C-alpha cells in the first residue's frame, strides 16, 4: 500500500472522523493537463501512471484513481471496442450475442487492457508516498450492458461471467497493493430489485476480496435511481458511496454507517473560481461526520485546472 494512505483509508473504514478526504475523480483530465492523448492514456501503463502522478502533484488530492474505463471488462470477455474521438473514450463496437460467446472470465485479467490497468495500480502504489491509490473496477450493470448490448439480461447466465471477471480484476488490484477499490457504474438500462440483487452479489464478491486485503470498497452508482441505491445498501454495505450530487447529506443521514462522498459536480466546476471556492467552503461546513468532499463521476476532461484548484482552496479553508 502507499505509505501516506492510512488517514484517508481509515476515514473510509469509519474508524476516524478527521481528516476527511478530498477525492475528485481525476481520470482523463490527468491526460489533458499532461497533454497525453486520451486513447494513449487509457492504453499505456507508463503514460497513465505518469499523468496521474503529475495530476496528483498539481491538484493535491487525498486519493488517486486508476483510469476509469467502463469497457475494460467487456473487452476482456470478448466484446470488440473502438476509440471514439468525439466522446474521447473507448466504446463498444460489437457486443456479444450470448453468454456462450464469453471468453473464460477466470483468465480475464490476462486479456485486453486489464493487464495495463493492473500495472498502473502497481506503479502508483510504488510511486506515491502520500495519496491513497484506488483501483477502478467497471460495475456489473455497466459491464453487462457493454458486454451484451441489447441482448443483456439480469439472469445468472449473463451475470455470473461478468461477476467472475470483475472479481478477478479486484483480486489483481488487491495483489498490487492498492489502498481501496472503486466500483464505477454508468448504467442506464437496468433498475429495480433484480438489478439491485446483481449489484449486491458483485459487491459481496469484491467485499470478500477487500476484506482479505484489508482495504475499503467504494461504489459510484451513476445511473442508479435513488430507490435502487437504497435497495443496494439494504443488501450490501460498501465502505463508501461516491455520488454525483451537490449535497450528499440526505443519503449520508439515511445511511450513517456508509461514508458518502459528493459535492464536486460539473455544475460547480463551471462556475467562476471565486464562486467555486465559496460554494465548497459552505458545502464542507454543512457535511455531516459521515460525508466527505468528492466527485461521483470522473471529472470532465475539459475542466480548466483553475476550477479544480478553486475546489481545493475552498476545501482547505473550510
Tab-separated table of C-alpha atoms in Angstrom:
chain	number	residue	atom	x	y	z
A	1	UNK	CA	0.000	0.000	0.000
A	2	UNK	CA	1.059	3.613	-0.448
A	3	UNK	CA	2.674	4.903	2.723
A	4	UNK	CA	0.535	8.005	3.385
A	5	UNK	CA	-2.828	6.347	2.739
A	6	UNK	CA	-3.973	5.355	6.226
A	7	UNK	CA	-5.603	8.722	7.005
A	8	UNK	CA	-7.976	8.559	4.032
A	9	UNK	CA	-8.372	4.799	4.288
A	10	UNK	CA	-9.150	4.860	7.996
A	11	UNK	CA	-11.781	7.531	7.379
A	12	UNK	CA	-13.425	5.417	4.669
A	13	UNK	CA	-13.429	2.446	7.023
A	14	UNK	CA	-15.305	4.548	9.564
A	15	UNK	CA	-12.545	4.293	12.135
A	16	UNK	CA	-11.906	8.016	12.351
A	17	UNK	CA	-13.839	11.202	11.646
A	18	UNK	CA	-10.988	13.514	10.690
A	19	UNK	CA	-9.354	14.481	8.494
A	20	UNK	CA	-11.984	13.992	5.841
A	21	UNK	CA	-10.501	13.030	2.478
A	22	UNK	CA	-10.740	15.177	-0.642
A	23	UNK	CA	-11.428	12.841	-3.584
A	24	UNK	CA	-12.133	14.316	-7.016
A	25	UNK	CA	-12.010	11.522	-9.610
A	26	UNK	CA	-9.301	12.840	-11.907
A	27	UNK	CA	-9.193	10.466	-14.883
A	28	UNK	CA	-8.921	11.725	-18.434
A	29	UNK	CA	-8.416	15.241	-17.047
A	30	UNK	CA	-4.993	13.977	-15.960
A	31	UNK	CA	-4.303	13.098	-19.582
A	32	UNK	CA	-5.470	16.528	-20.759
A	33	UNK	CA	-3.345	18.555	-18.343
A	34	UNK	CA	-0.325	16.416	-19.199
A	35	UNK	CA	-1.012	16.673	-22.950
A	36	UNK	CA	-1.315	12.923	-23.375
A	37	UNK	CA	-3.891	11.764	-25.960
A	38	UNK	CA	-6.759	10.155	-24.056
A	39	UNK	CA	-6.618	6.906	-26.046
A	40	UNK	CA	-2.913	6.550	-25.227
A	41	UNK	CA	-3.618	7.396	-21.581
A	42	UNK	CA	-6.148	4.550	-21.356
A	43	UNK	CA	-3.946	2.061	-23.208
A	44	UNK	CA	-0.402	2.657	-21.967
A	45	UNK	CA	0.574	1.958	-18.354
A	46	UNK	CA	3.592	4.275	-18.332
A	47	UNK	CA	1.687	7.224	-19.777
A	48	UNK	CA	-1.305	6.694	-17.482
A	49	UNK	CA	0.716	6.286	-14.295
A	50	UNK	CA	2.928	9.282	-15.070
A	51	UNK	CA	-0.062	11.505	-15.920
A	52	UNK	CA	-1.942	10.507	-12.764
A	53	UNK	CA	1.090	11.189	-10.579
A	54	UNK	CA	1.579	14.602	-12.221
A	55	UNK	CA	-2.102	15.433	-11.722
A	56	UNK	CA	-1.838	14.407	-8.080
A	57	UNK	CA	1.009	16.850	-7.542
A	58	UNK	CA	-0.941	19.560	-9.371
A	59	UNK	CA	-4.302	19.101	-7.635
A	60	UNK	CA	-3.164	17.790	-4.205
A	61	UNK	CA	-5.891	15.173	-3.872
A	62	UNK	CA	-6.031	12.720	-0.986
A	63	UNK	CA	-6.582	9.783	-3.339
A	64	UNK	CA	-5.734	8.912	-6.926
A	65	UNK	CA	-7.662	6.516	-9.102
A	66	UNK	CA	-6.531	4.280	-11.931
A	67	UNK	CA	-8.005	5.171	-15.317
A	68	UNK	CA	-11.799	4.892	-15.409
A	69	UNK	CA	-12.824	2.895	-18.473
A	70	UNK	CA	-16.253	1.272	-18.499
A	71	UNK	CA	-15.362	-1.075	-21.392
A	72	UNK	CA	-12.361	-2.740	-19.715
A	73	UNK	CA	-14.015	-5.934	-18.511
A	74	UNK	CA	-16.348	-6.207	-21.512
A	75	UNK	CA	-13.325	-6.170	-23.822
A	76	UNK	CA	-11.602	-8.880	-21.785
A	77	UNK	CA	-14.768	-11.001	-22.023
A	78	UNK	CA	-14.699	-10.782	-25.818
A	79	UNK	CA	-16.599	-7.650	-26.884
A	80	UNK	CA	-14.904	-5.504	-29.528
A	81	UNK	CA	-14.041	-1.929	-28.578
A	82	UNK	CA	-13.043	1.071	-30.662
A	83	UNK	CA	-11.835	4.549	-29.839
A	84	UNK	CA	-14.425	7.331	-30.236
A	85	UNK	CA	-12.727	10.658	-30.935
A	86	UNK	CA	-15.887	12.659	-30.263
A	87	UNK	CA	-16.546	11.059	-26.877
A	88	UNK	CA	-12.808	10.762	-26.086
A	89	UNK	CA	-13.400	7.272	-24.727
A	90	UNK	CA	-13.499	3.654	-25.797
A	91	UNK	CA	-16.936	2.479	-26.928
A	92	UNK	CA	-18.313	-0.964	-27.718
A	93	UNK	CA	-18.117	-1.679	-31.444
A	94	UNK	CA	-19.511	-5.221	-31.332
A	95	UNK	CA	-21.212	-6.745	-28.306
A	96	UNK	CA	-21.576	-10.465	-27.670
A	97	UNK	CA	-24.790	-12.217	-28.624
A	98	UNK	CA	-24.996	-14.589	-25.665
A	99	UNK	CA	-23.097	-15.864	-22.621
A	100	UNK	CA	-21.922	-18.804	-24.735
A	101	UNK	CA	-19.649	-16.371	-26.602
A	102	UNK	CA	-17.869	-15.140	-23.448
A	103	UNK	CA	-14.140	-15.762	-23.103
A	104	UNK	CA	-13.097	-17.543	-19.903
A	105	UNK	CA	-13.842	-14.998	-17.137
A	106	UNK	CA	-11.372	-16.621	-14.739
A	107	UNK	CA	-8.494	-15.526	-17.014
A	108	UNK	CA	-9.960	-12.138	-17.956
A	109	UNK	CA	-7.079	-10.233	-16.368
A	110	UNK	CA	-4.719	-11.733	-18.966
A	111	UNK	CA	-6.582	-10.092	-21.863
A	112	UNK	CA	-7.320	-6.688	-23.389
A	113	UNK	CA	-6.266	-3.684	-21.325
A	114	UNK	CA	-6.794	-5.323	-17.917
A	115	UNK	CA	-3.068	-6.132	-17.545
A	116	UNK	CA	-2.378	-2.465	-18.316
A	117	UNK	CA	-4.658	-1.077	-15.629
A	118	UNK	CA	-3.322	-3.517	-13.010
A	119	UNK	CA	0.200	-2.406	-13.967
A	120	UNK	CA	-0.903	1.205	-13.433
A	121	UNK	CA	-2.080	0.311	-9.935
A	122	UNK	CA	1.280	-1.260	-9.131
A	123	UNK	CA	3.164	1.773	-10.447
A	124	UNK	CA	1.042	4.220	-8.483
A	125	UNK	CA	1.500	2.221	-5.280
A	126	UNK	CA	5.269	2.212	-5.723
A	127	UNK	CA	5.472	5.835	-6.925
A	128	UNK	CA	3.259	7.714	-4.464
A	129	UNK	CA	4.024	8.129	-0.787
A	130	UNK	CA	1.024	10.168	0.386
A	131	UNK	CA	-2.106	9.659	-1.702
A	132	UNK	CA	-4.347	6.633	-1.311
A	133	UNK	CA	-4.303	4.582	-4.513
A	134	UNK	CA	-7.718	3.396	-5.685
A	135	UNK	CA	-8.221	0.677	-8.284
A	136	UNK	CA	-11.242	1.460	-10.504
A	137	UNK	CA	-13.385	-1.527	-11.481
A	138	UNK	CA	-16.249	-1.220	-14.017
A	139	UNK	CA	-19.544	-2.017	-12.301
A	140	UNK	CA	-21.672	-5.108	-13.011
A	141	UNK	CA	-24.594	-3.330	-14.697
A	142	UNK	CA	-22.256	-1.210	-16.820
A	143	UNK	CA	-20.325	-4.330	-17.828
A	144	UNK	CA	-23.485	-6.302	-18.623
A	145	UNK	CA	-24.626	-3.524	-20.972
A	146	UNK	CA	-21.192	-3.186	-22.532
A	147	UNK	CA	-20.619	-6.912	-22.980
A	148	UNK	CA	-24.008	-7.982	-24.320
A	149	UNK	CA	-25.585	-4.795	-25.672
A	150	UNK	CA	-29.274	-5.235	-26.495
A	151	UNK	CA	-29.025	-8.914	-25.557
A	152	UNK	CA	-28.095	-8.093	-21.956
A	153	UNK	CA	-30.199	-9.719	-19.269
A	154	UNK	CA	-30.085	-9.791	-15.485
A	155	UNK	CA	-30.346	-13.554	-15.061
A	156	UNK	CA	-27.425	-15.567	-13.708
A	157	UNK	CA	-26.405	-16.883	-17.121
A	158	UNK	CA	-25.363	-13.360	-18.091
A	159	UNK	CA	-24.412	-12.030	-14.672
A	160	UNK	CA	-22.131	-14.838	-13.493
A	161	UNK	CA	-19.257	-14.400	-16.006
A	162	UNK	CA	-19.405	-10.628	-15.513
A	163	UNK	CA	-19.249	-11.021	-11.727
A	164	UNK	CA	-16.392	-13.517	-12.010
A	165	UNK	CA	-14.312	-11.273	-14.277
A	166	UNK	CA	-14.888	-8.216	-12.091
A	167	UNK	CA	-13.860	-10.277	-9.073
A	168	UNK	CA	-10.658	-11.351	-10.820
A	169	UNK	CA	-9.798	-7.715	-11.579
A	170	UNK	CA	-10.459	-6.799	-7.951
A	171	UNK	CA	-8.204	-9.645	-6.833
A	172	UNK	CA	-5.360	-8.470	-9.080
A	173	UNK	CA	-5.713	-4.938	-7.726
A	174	UNK	CA	-5.552	-6.384	-4.219
A	175	UNK	CA	-2.339	-8.214	-5.066
A	176	UNK	CA	-0.898	-4.978	-6.489
A	177	UNK	CA	-1.304	-3.297	-3.096
A	178	UNK	CA	-3.919	-0.649	-3.886
A	179	UNK	CA	-5.456	1.073	-0.856
A	180	UNK	CA	-9.101	0.781	-1.964
A	181	UNK	CA	-11.364	-0.452	-4.760
A	182	UNK	CA	-13.955	1.682	-6.545
A	183	UNK	CA	-16.832	0.057	-8.428
A	184	UNK	CA	-17.705	2.638	-11.089
A	185	UNK	CA	-21.087	2.418	-12.800
A	186	UNK	CA	-22.564	4.241	-15.776
A	187	UNK	CA	-25.669	2.112	-16.170
A	188	UNK	CA	-28.945	3.304	-17.624
A	189	UNK	CA	-30.831	0.234	-18.844
A	190	UNK	CA	-31.357	-1.609	-15.558
A	191	UNK	CA	-33.298	-0.724	-12.425
A	192	UNK	CA	-35.320	-2.382	-9.713
A	193	UNK	CA	-34.940	-5.204	-7.216
A	194	UNK	CA	-33.376	-7.705	-9.625
A	195	UNK	CA	-30.717	-5.197	-10.660
A	196	UNK	CA	-30.037	-4.405	-7.000
A	197	UNK	CA	-29.524	-8.113	-6.326
A	198	UNK	CA	-26.983	-8.394	-9.187
A	199	UNK	CA	-25.077	-5.414	-7.805
A	200	UNK	CA	-25.150	-6.733	-4.257
A	201	UNK	CA	-23.823	-10.120	-5.352
A	202	UNK	CA	-20.896	-8.468	-7.116
A	203	UNK	CA	-20.215	-6.226	-4.122
A	204	UNK	CA	-20.212	-9.326	-1.919
A	205	UNK	CA	-17.546	-10.952	-4.104
A	206	UNK	CA	-15.436	-7.798	-4.051
A	207	UNK	CA	-16.109	-7.338	-0.348
A	208	UNK	CA	-14.563	-10.739	0.341
A	209	UNK	CA	-11.502	-9.666	-1.633
A	210	UNK	CA	-11.159	-6.262	0.049
A	211	UNK	CA	-11.715	-7.966	3.398
A	212	UNK	CA	-8.782	-10.270	2.706
A	213	UNK	CA	-6.542	-7.361	1.690
A	214	UNK	CA	-7.966	-5.075	4.418
A	215	UNK	CA	-8.958	-2.312	2.000
A	216	UNK	CA	-12.214	-0.306	1.728
A	217	UNK	CA	-14.696	-0.896	-1.086
A	218	UNK	CA	-16.448	2.127	-2.625
A	219	UNK	CA	-19.320	2.353	-5.110
A	220	UNK	CA	-20.062	5.145	-7.610
A	221	UNK	CA	-23.678	4.311	-8.596
A	222	UNK	CA	-24.092	6.526	-11.658
A	223	UNK	CA	-27.347	5.706	-13.412
A	224	UNK	CA	-28.994	4.152	-10.362
A	225	UNK	CA	-32.297	5.561	-9.169
A	226	UNK	CA	-32.499	6.703	-5.551
A	227	UNK	CA	-34.683	3.687	-4.809
A	228	UNK	CA	-32.077	1.337	-6.252
A	229	UNK	CA	-29.298	2.968	-4.221
A	230	UNK	CA	-31.365	2.295	-1.098
A	231	UNK	CA	-32.099	-1.266	-2.240
A	232	UNK	CA	-28.386	-1.948	-2.827
A	233	UNK	CA	-27.445	-0.522	0.570
A	234	UNK	CA	-30.101	-2.698	2.180
A	235	UNK	CA	-28.366	-5.779	0.745
A	236	UNK	CA	-24.703	-4.771	0.826
A	237	UNK	CA	-22.683	-2.249	2.741
A	238	UNK	CA	-19.713	-0.813	0.874
A	239	UNK	CA	-17.432	1.346	2.977
A	240	UNK	CA	-18.133	4.388	0.822
A	241	UNK	CA	-20.546	5.745	-1.751
A	242	UNK	CA	-19.456	8.396	-4.279
A	243	UNK	CA	-22.424	10.399	-5.576
A	244	UNK	CA	-22.730	12.879	-8.417
A	245	UNK	CA	-24.626	15.342	-6.243
A	246	UNK	CA	-24.197	18.838	-4.888
A	247	UNK	CA	-25.454	17.722	-1.490
A	248	UNK	CA	-24.734	14.183	-0.221
A	249	UNK	CA	-26.214	14.930	3.207
A	250	UNK	CA	-29.586	13.204	2.730
A	251	UNK	CA	-28.025	9.867	1.757
A	252	UNK	CA	-25.377	10.246	4.468
A	253	UNK	CA	-28.057	10.835	7.110
A	254	UNK	CA	-30.090	7.854	5.877
A	255	UNK	CA	-27.065	5.506	5.880
A	256	UNK	CA	-24.775	6.670	8.700
A	257	UNK	CA	-22.613	3.530	8.523
A	258	UNK	CA	-21.527	4.355	4.948
A	259	UNK	CA	-19.108	7.172	4.158
A	260	UNK	CA	-20.787	9.271	1.461
A	261	UNK	CA	-18.785	11.460	-0.919
A	262	UNK	CA	-20.183	14.257	-3.047
A	263	UNK	CA	-20.264	17.996	-3.593
A	264	UNK	CA	-17.962	18.209	-6.632
A	265	UNK	CA	-20.141	18.292	-9.742
A	266	UNK	CA	-19.862	19.553	-13.311
A	267	UNK	CA	-22.206	22.428	-12.441
A	268	UNK	CA	-19.924	23.505	-9.605
A	269	UNK	CA	-16.836	23.352	-11.815
A	270	UNK	CA	-18.491	25.515	-14.484
A	271	UNK	CA	-18.695	28.473	-12.057
A	272	UNK	CA	-16.095	31.221	-11.634
A	273	UNK	CA	-13.179	30.244	-9.355
A	274	UNK	CA	-14.194	32.589	-6.510
A	275	UNK	CA	-17.739	31.211	-6.581
A	276	UNK	CA	-16.422	27.629	-6.619
A	277	UNK	CA	-14.309	28.300	-3.544
A	278	UNK	CA	-17.207	29.952	-1.725
A	279	UNK	CA	-19.608	27.100	-2.528
A	280	UNK	CA	-17.110	24.448	-1.474
A	281	UNK	CA	-16.498	26.182	1.850
A	282	UNK	CA	-20.242	26.230	2.517
A	283	UNK	CA	-20.674	22.597	1.476
A	284	UNK	CA	-17.830	21.414	3.677
A	285	UNK	CA	-19.246	23.219	6.700
A	286	UNK	CA	-22.627	21.539	6.137
A	287	UNK	CA	-21.336	17.977	5.695
A	288	UNK	CA	-22.138	15.531	8.494
A	289	UNK	CA	-19.392	13.404	10.005
A	290	UNK	CA	-20.082	10.532	7.613
A	291	UNK	CA	-19.843	12.641	4.421
A	292	UNK	CA	-16.785	13.958	2.594
A	293	UNK	CA	-15.906	16.084	-0.440
A	294	UNK	CA	-15.698	14.043	-3.628
A	295	UNK	CA	-16.954	13.727	-7.173
A	296	UNK	CA	-19.266	10.870	-8.040
A	297	UNK	CA	-18.205	10.939	-11.678
A	298	UNK	CA	-14.884	11.256	-13.414
A	299	UNK	CA	-14.155	14.979	-13.774
A	300	UNK	CA	-14.801	16.163	-17.355
A	301	UNK	CA	-11.538	16.188	-19.337
A	302	UNK	CA	-12.161	19.771	-20.495
A	303	UNK	CA	-12.372	21.246	-16.979
A	304	UNK	CA	-9.852	24.033	-16.531
A	305	UNK	CA	-7.260	23.294	-13.828
A	306	UNK	CA	-8.077	26.605	-12.124
A	307	UNK	CA	-11.540	25.250	-11.324
A	308	UNK	CA	-10.036	22.231	-9.551
A	309	UNK	CA	-7.598	24.487	-7.711
A	310	UNK	CA	-10.555	26.587	-6.570
A	311	UNK	CA	-12.203	23.471	-5.152
A	312	UNK	CA	-9.040	22.623	-3.258
A	313	UNK	CA	-8.805	26.152	-1.873
A	314	UNK	CA	-12.397	26.005	-0.610
A	315	UNK	CA	-11.765	22.605	0.954
A	316	UNK	CA	-8.582	23.794	2.666
A	317	UNK	CA	-10.281	26.905	4.051
A	318	UNK	CA	-13.425	25.143	5.297
